[in-house]
Amino acid sequence: MTTSATIWKARLRKLTSFRLLFACAVGAAFGAWALSLFVGPLAKLLFLPLLLVCVWLGVRNDDVVLHCPRCGTRTTPLARTCTACLGQLRP
């Protein structure tokens, strides 16, 4: 598999990750709440755009590795090595 295909496969896997989507939903809810303090109820309309931007940024960030590319084990998002195979996750 080429490097580009490997990167896009990892990004698609992150797009379907519950952990990433839940973290983005919490972040977007907090952002909408913070905006509601300044602009009132109109901030509720900004929840979906904030969620989409957060998911897009999370998927495009290649520092966030959710699964080991060698063995497929779940990892913590900012881990440098896999705990199962001891392989490097990112340079």
PDB file of N, CA and C in Angstrom:
ATOM      1  N   MET A   1       0.838  -1.171   0.000  1.00  0.00           N
ATOM      2  CA  MET A   1       0.000   0.000   0.000  1.00  0.00           C
ATOM      3  C   MET A   1       0.887   1.240   0.000  1.00  0.00           C
ATOM      4  N   THR A   2       0.535   2.219  -0.783  1.00  0.00           N
ATOM      5  CA  THR A   2       1.339   3.436  -0.842  1.00  0.00           C
ATOM      6  C   THR A   2       1.152   4.263   0.420  1.00  0.00           C
ATOM      7  N   THR A   3       2.043   5.198   0.582  1.00  0.00           N
ATOM      8  CA  THR A   3       1.982   6.048   1.765  1.00  0.00           C
ATOM      9  C   THR A   3       0.697   6.867   1.784  1.00  0.00           C
ATOM     10  N   SER A   4       0.301   7.392   0.644  1.00  0.00           N
ATOM     11  CA  SER A   4      -0.918   8.186   0.568  1.00  0.00           C
ATOM     12  C   SER A   4      -2.145   7.334   0.914  1.00  0.00           C
ATOM     13  N   ALA A   5      -2.177   6.113   0.410  1.00  0.00           N
ATOM     14  CA  ALA A   5      -3.307   5.235   0.714  1.00  0.00           C
ATOM     15  C   ALA A   5      -3.329   4.871   2.189  1.00  0.00           C
ATOM     16  N   THR A   6      -2.166   4.684   2.789  1.00  0.00           N
ATOM     17  CA  THR A   6      -2.090   4.366   4.214  1.00  0.00           C
ATOM     18  C   THR A   6      -2.599   5.528   5.053  1.00  0.00           C
ATOM     19  N   ILE A   7      -2.222   6.730   4.665  1.00  0.00           N
ATOM     20  CA  ILE A   7      -2.671   7.923   5.401  1.00  0.00           C
ATOM     21  C   ILE A   7      -4.183   8.064   5.306  1.00  0.00           C
ATOM     22  N   TRP A   8      -4.750   7.891   4.107  1.00  0.00           N
ATOM     23  CA  TRP A   8      -6.196   8.044   3.951  1.00  0.00           C
ATOM     24  C   TRP A   8      -6.957   6.928   4.636  1.00  0.00           C
ATOM     25  N   LYS A   9      -6.386   5.722   4.685  1.00  0.00           N
ATOM     26  CA  LYS A   9      -7.025   4.630   5.418  1.00  0.00           C
ATOM     27  C   LYS A   9      -7.089   4.959   6.908  1.00  0.00           C
ATOM     28  N   ALA A  10      -6.001   5.516   7.441  1.00  0.00           N
ATOM     29  CA  ALA A  10      -5.987   5.906   8.855  1.00  0.00           C
ATOM     30  C   ALA A  10      -6.980   7.032   9.112  1.00  0.00           C
ATOM     31  N   ARG A  11      -7.099   7.965   8.171  1.00  0.00           N
ATOM     32  CA  ARG A  11      -8.043   9.074   8.349  1.00  0.00           C
ATOM     33  C   ARG A  11      -9.485   8.587   8.309  1.00  0.00           C
ATOM     34  N   LEU A  12      -9.794   7.666   7.434  1.00  0.00           N
ATOM     35  CA  LEU A  12     -11.155   7.107   7.399  1.00  0.00           C
ATOM     36  C   LEU A  12     -11.469   6.336   8.665  1.00  0.00           C
ATOM     37  N   ARG A  13     -10.477   5.640   9.198  1.00  0.00           N
ATOM     38  CA  ARG A  13     -10.688   4.907  10.442  1.00  0.00           C
ATOM     39  C   ARG A  13     -10.931   5.872  11.600  1.00  0.00           C
ATOM     40  N   LYS A  14     -10.232   7.020  11.593  1.00  0.00           N
ATOM     41  CA  LYS A  14     -10.460   8.028  12.628  1.00  0.00           C
ATOM     42  C   LYS A  14     -11.838   8.660  12.487  1.00  0.00           C
ATOM     43  N   LEU A  15     -12.312   8.805  11.255  1.00  0.00           N
ATOM     44  CA  LEU A  15     -13.616   9.414  11.010  1.00  0.00           C
ATOM     45  C   LEU A  15     -14.733   8.578  11.624  1.00  0.00           C
ATOM     46  N   THR A  16     -14.559   7.277  11.693  1.00  0.00           N
ATOM     47  CA  THR A  16     -15.581   6.403  12.266  1.00  0.00           C
ATOM     48  C   THR A  16     -15.309   6.069  13.727  1.00  0.00           C
ATOM     49  N   SER A  17     -14.344   6.725  14.343  1.00  0.00           N
ATOM     50  CA  SER A  17     -13.994   6.450  15.730  1.00  0.00           C
ATOM     51  C   SER A  17     -14.967   7.153  16.682  1.00  0.00           C
ATOM     52  N   PHE A  18     -15.542   6.382  17.581  1.00  0.00           N
ATOM     53  CA  PHE A  18     -16.462   6.957  18.560  1.00  0.00           C
ATOM     54  C   PHE A  18     -15.732   7.919  19.492  1.00  0.00           C
ATOM     55  N   ARG A  19     -14.502   7.584  19.860  1.00  0.00           N
ATOM     56  CA  ARG A  19     -13.747   8.445  20.780  1.00  0.00           C
ATOM     57  C   ARG A  19     -13.534   9.833  20.182  1.00  0.00           C
ATOM     58  N   LEU A  20     -13.169   9.886  18.911  1.00  0.00           N
ATOM     59  CA  LEU A  20     -12.940  11.184  18.271  1.00  0.00           C
ATOM     60  C   LEU A  20     -14.240  11.955  18.107  1.00  0.00           C
ATOM     61  N   LEU A  21     -15.300  11.286  17.671  1.00  0.00           N
ATOM     62  CA  LEU A  21     -16.580  11.962  17.476  1.00  0.00           C
ATOM     63  C   LEU A  21     -17.163  12.461  18.795  1.00  0.00           C
ATOM     64  N   PHE A  22     -17.019  11.682  19.871  1.00  0.00           N
ATOM     65  CA  PHE A  22     -17.526  12.100  21.175  1.00  0.00           C
ATOM     66  C   PHE A  22     -16.745  13.304  21.697  1.00  0.00           C
ATOM     67  N   ALA A  23     -15.415  13.273  21.546  1.00  0.00           N
ATOM     68  CA  ALA A  23     -14.600  14.403  21.993  1.00  0.00           C
ATOM     69  C   ALA A  23     -14.957  15.670  21.214  1.00  0.00           C
ATOM     70  N   CYS A  24     -15.199  15.525  19.924  1.00  0.00           N
ATOM     71  CA  CYS A  24     -15.581  16.683  19.111  1.00  0.00           C
ATOM     72  C   CYS A  24     -16.960  17.204  19.500  1.00  0.00           C
ATOM     73  N   ALA A  25     -17.891  16.316  19.816  1.00  0.00           N
ATOM     74  CA  ALA A  25     -19.229  16.738  20.225  1.00  0.00           C
ATOM     75  C   ALA A  25     -19.170  17.501  21.548  1.00  0.00           C
ATOM     76  N   VAL A  26     -18.358  17.023  22.475  1.00  0.00           N
ATOM     77  CA  VAL A  26     -18.209  17.722  23.754  1.00  0.00           C
ATOM     78  C   VAL A  26     -17.562  19.084  23.536  1.00  0.00           C
ATOM     79  N   GLY A  27     -16.546  19.138  22.694  1.00  0.00           N
ATOM     80  CA  GLY A  27     -15.888  20.413  22.402  1.00  0.00           C
ATOM     81  C   GLY A  27     -16.817  21.396  21.720  1.00  0.00           C
ATOM     82  N   ALA A  28     -17.605  20.917  20.772  1.00  0.00           N
ATOM     83  CA  ALA A  28     -18.548  21.793  20.077  1.00  0.00           C
ATOM     84  C   ALA A  28     -19.648  22.275  21.022  1.00  0.00           C
ATOM     85  N   ALA A  29     -20.106  21.416  21.921  1.00  0.00           N
ATOM     86  CA  ALA A  29     -21.124  21.825  22.892  1.00  0.00           C
ATOM     87  C   ALA A  29     -20.567  22.892  23.826  1.00  0.00           C
ATOM     88  N   PHE A  30     -19.331  22.717  24.265  1.00  0.00           N
ATOM     89  CA  PHE A  30     -18.715  23.727  25.122  1.00  0.00           C
ATOM     90  C   PHE A  30     -18.531  25.040  24.369  1.00  0.00           C
ATOM     91  N   GLY A  31     -18.115  24.958  23.093  1.00  0.00           N
ATOM     92  CA  GLY A  31     -17.956  26.170  22.288  1.00  0.00           C
ATOM     93  C   GLY A  31     -19.274  26.900  22.081  1.00  0.00           C
ATOM     94  N   ALA A  32     -20.346  26.138  21.815  1.00  0.00           N
ATOM     95  CA  ALA A  32     -21.668  26.757  21.638  1.00  0.00           C
ATOM     96  C   ALA A  32     -22.147  27.379  22.943  1.00  0.00           C
ATOM     97  N   TRP A  33     -21.871  26.722  24.064  1.00  0.00           N
ATOM     98  CA  TRP A  33     -22.256  27.281  25.364  1.00  0.00           C
ATOM     99  C   TRP A  33     -21.497  28.577  25.621  1.00  0.00           C
ATOM    100  N   ALA A  34     -20.194  28.576  25.338  1.00  0.00           N
ATOM    101  CA  ALA A  34     -19.394  29.787  25.567  1.00  0.00           C
ATOM    102  C   ALA A  34     -19.870  30.931  24.665  1.00  0.00           C
ATOM    103  N   LEU A  35     -20.204  30.620  23.426  1.00  0.00           N
ATOM    104  CA  LEU A  35     -20.718  31.664  22.537  1.00  0.00           C
ATOM    105  C   LEU A  35     -22.088  32.158  22.975  1.00  0.00           C
ATOM    106  N   SER A  36     -22.881  31.294  23.604  1.00  0.00           N
ATOM    107  CA  SER A  36     -24.216  31.717  24.040  1.00  0.00           C
ATOM    108  C   SER A  36     -24.138  32.765  25.144  1.00  0.00           C
ATOM    109  N   LEU A  37     -23.028  32.817  25.838  1.00  0.00           N
ATOM    110  CA  LEU A  37     -22.859  33.847  26.858  1.00  0.00           C
ATOM    111  C   LEU A  37     -22.758  35.233  26.234  1.00  0.00           C
ATOM    112  N   PHE A  38     -22.309  35.299  24.979  1.00  0.00           N
ATOM    113  CA  PHE A  38     -22.115  36.588  24.319  1.00  0.00           C
ATOM    114  C   PHE A  38     -23.218  36.929  23.331  1.00  0.00           C
ATOM    115  N   VAL A  39     -23.708  35.949  22.583  1.00  0.00           N
ATOM    116  CA  VAL A  39     -24.681  36.254  21.533  1.00  0.00           C
ATOM    117  C   VAL A  39     -26.065  35.679  21.798  1.00  0.00           C
ATOM    118  N   GLY A  40     -26.252  35.048  22.911  1.00  0.00           N
ATOM    119  CA  GLY A  40     -27.566  34.543  23.277  1.00  0.00           C
ATOM    120  C   GLY A  40     -27.939  33.261  22.558  1.00  0.00           C
ATOM    121  N   PRO A  41     -29.223  33.067  22.295  1.00  0.00           N
ATOM    122  CA  PRO A  41     -29.700  31.802  21.740  1.00  0.00           C
ATOM    123  C   PRO A  41     -29.238  31.521  20.313  1.00  0.00           C
ATOM    124  N   LEU A  42     -28.696  32.509  19.616  1.00  0.00           N
ATOM    125  CA  LEU A  42     -28.209  32.276  18.261  1.00  0.00           C
ATOM    126  C   LEU A  42     -27.011  31.330  18.233  1.00  0.00           C
ATOM    127  N   ALA A  43     -26.357  31.154  19.355  1.00  0.00           N
ATOM    128  CA  ALA A  43     -25.186  30.286  19.410  1.00  0.00           C
ATOM    129  C   ALA A  43     -25.559  28.821  19.219  1.00  0.00           C
ATOM    130  N   LYS A  44     -26.810  28.475  19.488  1.00  0.00           N
ATOM    131  CA  LYS A  44     -27.245  27.083  19.284  1.00  0.00           C
ATOM    132  C   LYS A  44     -27.155  26.695  17.810  1.00  0.00           C
ATOM    133  N   LEU A  45     -27.271  27.671  16.927  1.00  0.00           N
ATOM    134  CA  LEU A  45     -27.150  27.406  15.502  1.00  0.00           C
ATOM    135  C   LEU A  45     -25.714  27.099  15.090  1.00  0.00           C
ATOM    136  N   LEU A  46     -24.763  27.461  15.930  1.00  0.00           N
ATOM    137  CA  LEU A  46     -23.362  27.247  15.602  1.00  0.00           C
ATOM    138  C   LEU A  46     -22.836  25.898  16.065  1.00  0.00           C
ATOM    139  N   PHE A  47     -23.664  25.095  16.734  1.00  0.00           N
ATOM    140  CA  PHE A  47     -23.194  23.800  17.229  1.00  0.00           C
ATOM    141  C   PHE A  47     -22.765  22.890  16.085  1.00  0.00           C
ATOM    142  N   LEU A  48     -23.591  22.750  15.072  1.00  0.00           N
ATOM    143  CA  LEU A  48     -23.268  21.843  13.964  1.00  0.00           C
ATOM    144  C   LEU A  48     -22.037  22.294  13.182  1.00  0.00           C
ATOM    145  N   PRO A  49     -21.902  23.580  12.829  1.00  0.00           N
ATOM    146  CA  PRO A  49     -20.652  23.991  12.166  1.00  0.00           C
ATOM    147  C   PRO A  49     -19.417  23.776  13.036  1.00  0.00           C
ATOM    148  N   LEU A  50     -19.540  24.037  14.342  1.00  0.00           N
ATOM    149  CA  LEU A  50     -18.411  23.787  15.235  1.00  0.00           C
ATOM    150  C   LEU A  50     -18.067  22.308  15.290  1.00  0.00           C
ATOM    151  N   LEU A  51     -19.078  21.461  15.305  1.00  0.00           N
ATOM    152  CA  LEU A  51     -18.850  20.017  15.325  1.00  0.00           C
ATOM    153  C   LEU A  51     -18.152  19.563  14.045  1.00  0.00           C
ATOM    154  N   LEU A  52     -18.608  20.045  12.911  1.00  0.00           N
ATOM    155  CA  LEU A  52     -17.999  19.648  11.638  1.00  0.00           C
ATOM    156  C   LEU A  52     -16.555  20.126  11.521  1.00  0.00           C
ATOM    157  N   VAL A  53     -16.275  21.330  11.977  1.00  0.00           N
ATOM    158  CA  VAL A  53     -14.900  21.836  11.940  1.00  0.00           C
ATOM    159  C   VAL A  53     -14.013  21.015  12.870  1.00  0.00           C
ATOM    160  N   CYS A  54     -14.514  20.693  14.038  1.00  0.00           N
ATOM    161  CA  CYS A  54     -13.749  19.903  15.000  1.00  0.00           C
ATOM    162  C   CYS A  54     -13.448  18.507  14.450  1.00  0.00           C
ATOM    163  N   VAL A  55     -14.429  17.865  13.838  1.00  0.00           N
ATOM    164  CA  VAL A  55     -14.214  16.536  13.261  1.00  0.00           C
ATOM    165  C   VAL A  55     -13.231  16.629  12.104  1.00  0.00           C
ATOM    166  N   TRP A  56     -13.359  17.640  11.261  1.00  0.00           N
ATOM    167  CA  TRP A  56     -12.442  17.796  10.145  1.00  0.00           C
ATOM    168  C   TRP A  56     -11.007  17.986  10.624  1.00  0.00           C
ATOM    169  N   LEU A  57     -10.821  18.822  11.652  1.00  0.00           N
ATOM    170  CA  LEU A  57      -9.484  19.035  12.196  1.00  0.00           C
ATOM    171  C   LEU A  57      -8.943  17.777  12.856  1.00  0.00           C
ATOM    172  N   GLY A  58      -9.783  17.044  13.543  1.00  0.00           N
ATOM    173  CA  GLY A  58      -9.339  15.813  14.194  1.00  0.00           C
ATOM    174  C   GLY A  58      -8.941  14.737  13.210  1.00  0.00           C
ATOM    175  N   VAL A  59      -9.670  14.627  12.121  1.00  0.00           N
ATOM    176  CA  VAL A  59      -9.360  13.612  11.112  1.00  0.00           C
ATOM    177  C   VAL A  59      -8.101  13.992  10.343  1.00  0.00           C
ATOM    178  N   ARG A  60      -7.921  15.257  10.046  1.00  0.00           N
ATOM    179  CA  ARG A  60      -6.763  15.696   9.270  1.00  0.00           C
ATOM    180  C   ARG A  60      -5.473  15.762  10.083  1.00  0.00           C
ATOM    181  N   ASN A  61      -5.564  15.748  11.414  1.00  0.00           N
ATOM    182  CA  ASN A  61      -4.387  15.811  12.271  1.00  0.00           C
ATOM    183  C   ASN A  61      -3.722  14.441  12.295  1.00  0.00           C
ATOM    184  N   ASP A  62      -2.551  14.331  11.680  1.00  0.00           N
ATOM    185  CA  ASP A  62      -1.874  13.046  11.602  1.00  0.00           C
ATOM    186  C   ASP A  62      -1.110  12.694  12.879  1.00  0.00           C
ATOM    187  N   ASP A  63      -1.053  13.609  13.859  1.00  0.00           N
ATOM    188  CA  ASP A  63      -0.429  13.288  15.138  1.00  0.00           C
ATOM    189  C   ASP A  63      -1.333  12.423  16.007  1.00  0.00           C
ATOM    190  N   VAL A  64      -2.623  12.432  15.739  1.00  0.00           N
ATOM    191  CA  VAL A  64      -3.566  11.623  16.500  1.00  0.00           C
ATOM    192  C   VAL A  64      -3.629  10.238  15.854  1.00  0.00           C
ATOM    193  N   VAL A  65      -3.069   9.248  16.550  1.00  0.00           N
ATOM    194  CA  VAL A  65      -3.070   7.871  16.069  1.00  0.00           C
ATOM    195  C   VAL A  65      -3.927   7.061  17.036  1.00  0.00           C
ATOM    196  N   LEU A  66      -5.057   6.546  16.567  1.00  0.00           N
ATOM    197  CA  LEU A  66      -5.980   5.824  17.433  1.00  0.00           C
ATOM    198  C   LEU A  66      -5.766   4.313  17.412  1.00  0.00           C
ATOM    199  N   HIS A  67      -5.169   3.788  16.345  1.00  0.00           N
ATOM    200  CA  HIS A  67      -4.907   2.353  16.215  1.00  0.00           C
ATOM    201  C   HIS A  67      -3.510   2.159  15.648  1.00  0.00           C
ATOM    202  N   CYS A  68      -2.801   1.139  16.131  1.00  0.00           N
ATOM    203  CA  CYS A  68      -1.463   0.831  15.635  1.00  0.00           C
ATOM    204  C   CYS A  68      -1.568   0.351  14.191  1.00  0.00           C
ATOM    205  N   PRO A  69      -0.766   0.899  13.283  1.00  0.00           N
ATOM    206  CA  PRO A  69      -0.846   0.461  11.890  1.00  0.00           C
ATOM    207  C   PRO A  69      -0.297  -0.958  11.681  1.00  0.00           C
ATOM    208  N   ARG A  70       0.511  -1.462  12.622  1.00  0.00           N
ATOM    209  CA  ARG A  70       1.088  -2.792  12.468  1.00  0.00           C
ATOM    210  C   ARG A  70       0.182  -3.891  13.002  1.00  0.00           C
ATOM    211  N   CYS A  71      -0.284  -3.721  14.243  1.00  0.00           N
ATOM    212  CA  CYS A  71      -1.058  -4.799  14.861  1.00  0.00           C
ATOM    213  C   CYS A  71      -2.534  -4.461  15.043  1.00  0.00           C
ATOM    214  N   GLY A  72      -2.921  -3.194  14.883  1.00  0.00           N
ATOM    215  CA  GLY A  72      -4.324  -2.806  14.986  1.00  0.00           C
ATOM    216  C   GLY A  72      -4.820  -2.584  16.396  1.00  0.00           C
ATOM    217  N   THR A  73      -3.938  -2.616  17.377  1.00  0.00           N
ATOM    218  CA  THR A  73      -4.329  -2.416  18.770  1.00  0.00           C
ATOM    219  C   THR A  73      -4.731  -0.963  19.002  1.00  0.00           C
ATOM    220  N   ARG A  74      -5.750  -0.754  19.832  1.00  0.00           N
ATOM    221  CA  ARG A  74      -6.170   0.593  20.188  1.00  0.00           C
ATOM    222  C   ARG A  74      -5.082   1.267  21.010  1.00  0.00           C
ATOM    223  N   THR A  75      -4.793   2.525  20.727  1.00  0.00           N
ATOM    224  CA  THR A  75      -3.770   3.265  21.460  1.00  0.00           C
ATOM    225  C   THR A  75      -4.376   4.542  22.015  1.00  0.00           C
ATOM    226  N   THR A  76      -3.649   5.163  22.932  1.00  0.00           N
ATOM    227  CA  THR A  76      -4.072   6.482  23.378  1.00  0.00           C
ATOM    228  C   THR A  76      -3.773   7.468  22.257  1.00  0.00           C
ATOM    229  N   PRO A  77      -4.536   8.531  22.119  1.00  0.00           N
ATOM    230  CA  PRO A  77      -4.413   9.400  20.945  1.00  0.00           C
ATOM    231  C   PRO A  77      -3.029   9.996  20.705  1.00  0.00           C
ATOM    232  N   LEU A  78      -2.271  10.321  21.724  1.00  0.00           N
ATOM    233  CA  LEU A  78      -0.978  10.961  21.509  1.00  0.00           C
ATOM    234  C   LEU A  78       0.200  10.049  21.863  1.00  0.00           C
ATOM    235  N   ALA A  79      -0.006   8.742  21.881  1.00  0.00           N
ATOM    236  CA  ALA A  79       1.071   7.808  22.196  1.00  0.00           C
ATOM    237  C   ALA A  79       2.108   7.797  21.083  1.00  0.00           C
ATOM    238  N   ARG A  80       3.358   7.551  21.459  1.00  0.00           N
ATOM    239  CA  ARG A  80       4.436   7.483  20.467  1.00  0.00           C
ATOM    240  C   ARG A  80       4.767   6.041  20.087  1.00  0.00           C
ATOM    241  N   THR A  81       4.537   5.097  21.000  1.00  0.00           N
ATOM    242  CA  THR A  81       4.806   3.689  20.711  1.00  0.00           C
ATOM    243  C   THR A  81       3.589   2.845  21.080  1.00  0.00           C
ATOM    244  N   CYS A  82       3.443   1.721  20.408  1.00  0.00           N
ATOM    245  CA  CYS A  82       2.354   0.788  20.680  1.00  0.00           C
ATOM    246  C   CYS A  82       2.725  -0.063  21.892  1.00  0.00           C
ATOM    247  N   THR A  83       1.781  -0.277  22.788  1.00  0.00           N
ATOM    248  CA  THR A  83       2.074  -1.077  23.971  1.00  0.00           C
ATOM    249  C   THR A  83       2.072  -2.572  23.661  1.00  0.00           C
ATOM    250  N   ALA A  84       1.431  -2.987  22.590  1.00  0.00           N
ATOM    251  CA  ALA A  84       1.360  -4.409  22.261  1.00  0.00           C
ATOM    252  C   ALA A  84       2.583  -4.889  21.481  1.00  0.00           C
ATOM    253  N   CYS A  85       2.931  -4.186  20.390  1.00  0.00           N
ATOM    254  CA  CYS A  85       4.044  -4.641  19.546  1.00  0.00           C
ATOM    255  C   CYS A  85       5.293  -3.789  19.723  1.00  0.00           C
ATOM    256  N   LEU A  86       5.225  -2.731  20.545  1.00  0.00           N
ATOM    257  CA  LEU A  86       6.342  -1.822  20.817  1.00  0.00           C
ATOM    258  C   LEU A  86       6.868  -1.141  19.554  1.00  0.00           C
ATOM    259  N   GLY A  87       6.034  -1.021  18.547  1.00  0.00           N
ATOM    260  CA  GLY A  87       6.406  -0.327  17.317  1.00  0.00           C
ATOM    261  C   GLY A  87       6.140   1.155  17.451  1.00  0.00           C
ATOM    262  N   GLN A  88       6.889   1.943  16.679  1.00  0.00           N
ATOM    263  CA  GLN A  88       6.704   3.388  16.698  1.00  0.00           C
ATOM    264  C   GLN A  88       5.451   3.754  15.933  1.00  0.00           C
ATOM    265  N   LEU A  89       4.625   4.620  16.509  1.00  0.00           N
ATOM    266  CA  LEU A  89       3.379   5.036  15.871  1.00  0.00           C
ATOM    267  C   LEU A  89       3.582   6.233  14.953  1.00  0.00           C
ATOM    268  N   ARG A  90       4.464   7.115  15.329  1.00  0.00           N
ATOM    269  CA  ARG A  90       4.738   8.300  14.511  1.00  0.00           C
ATOM    270  C   ARG A  90       6.169   8.742  14.783  1.00  0.00           C
ATOM    271  N   PRO A  91       6.793   9.393  13.832  1.00  0.00           N
ATOM    272  CA  PRO A  91       8.209   9.800  13.998  1.00  0.00           C
ATOM    273  C   PRO A  91       8.391  10.886  15.035  1.00  0.00           C
TER     274      PRO A  91
END
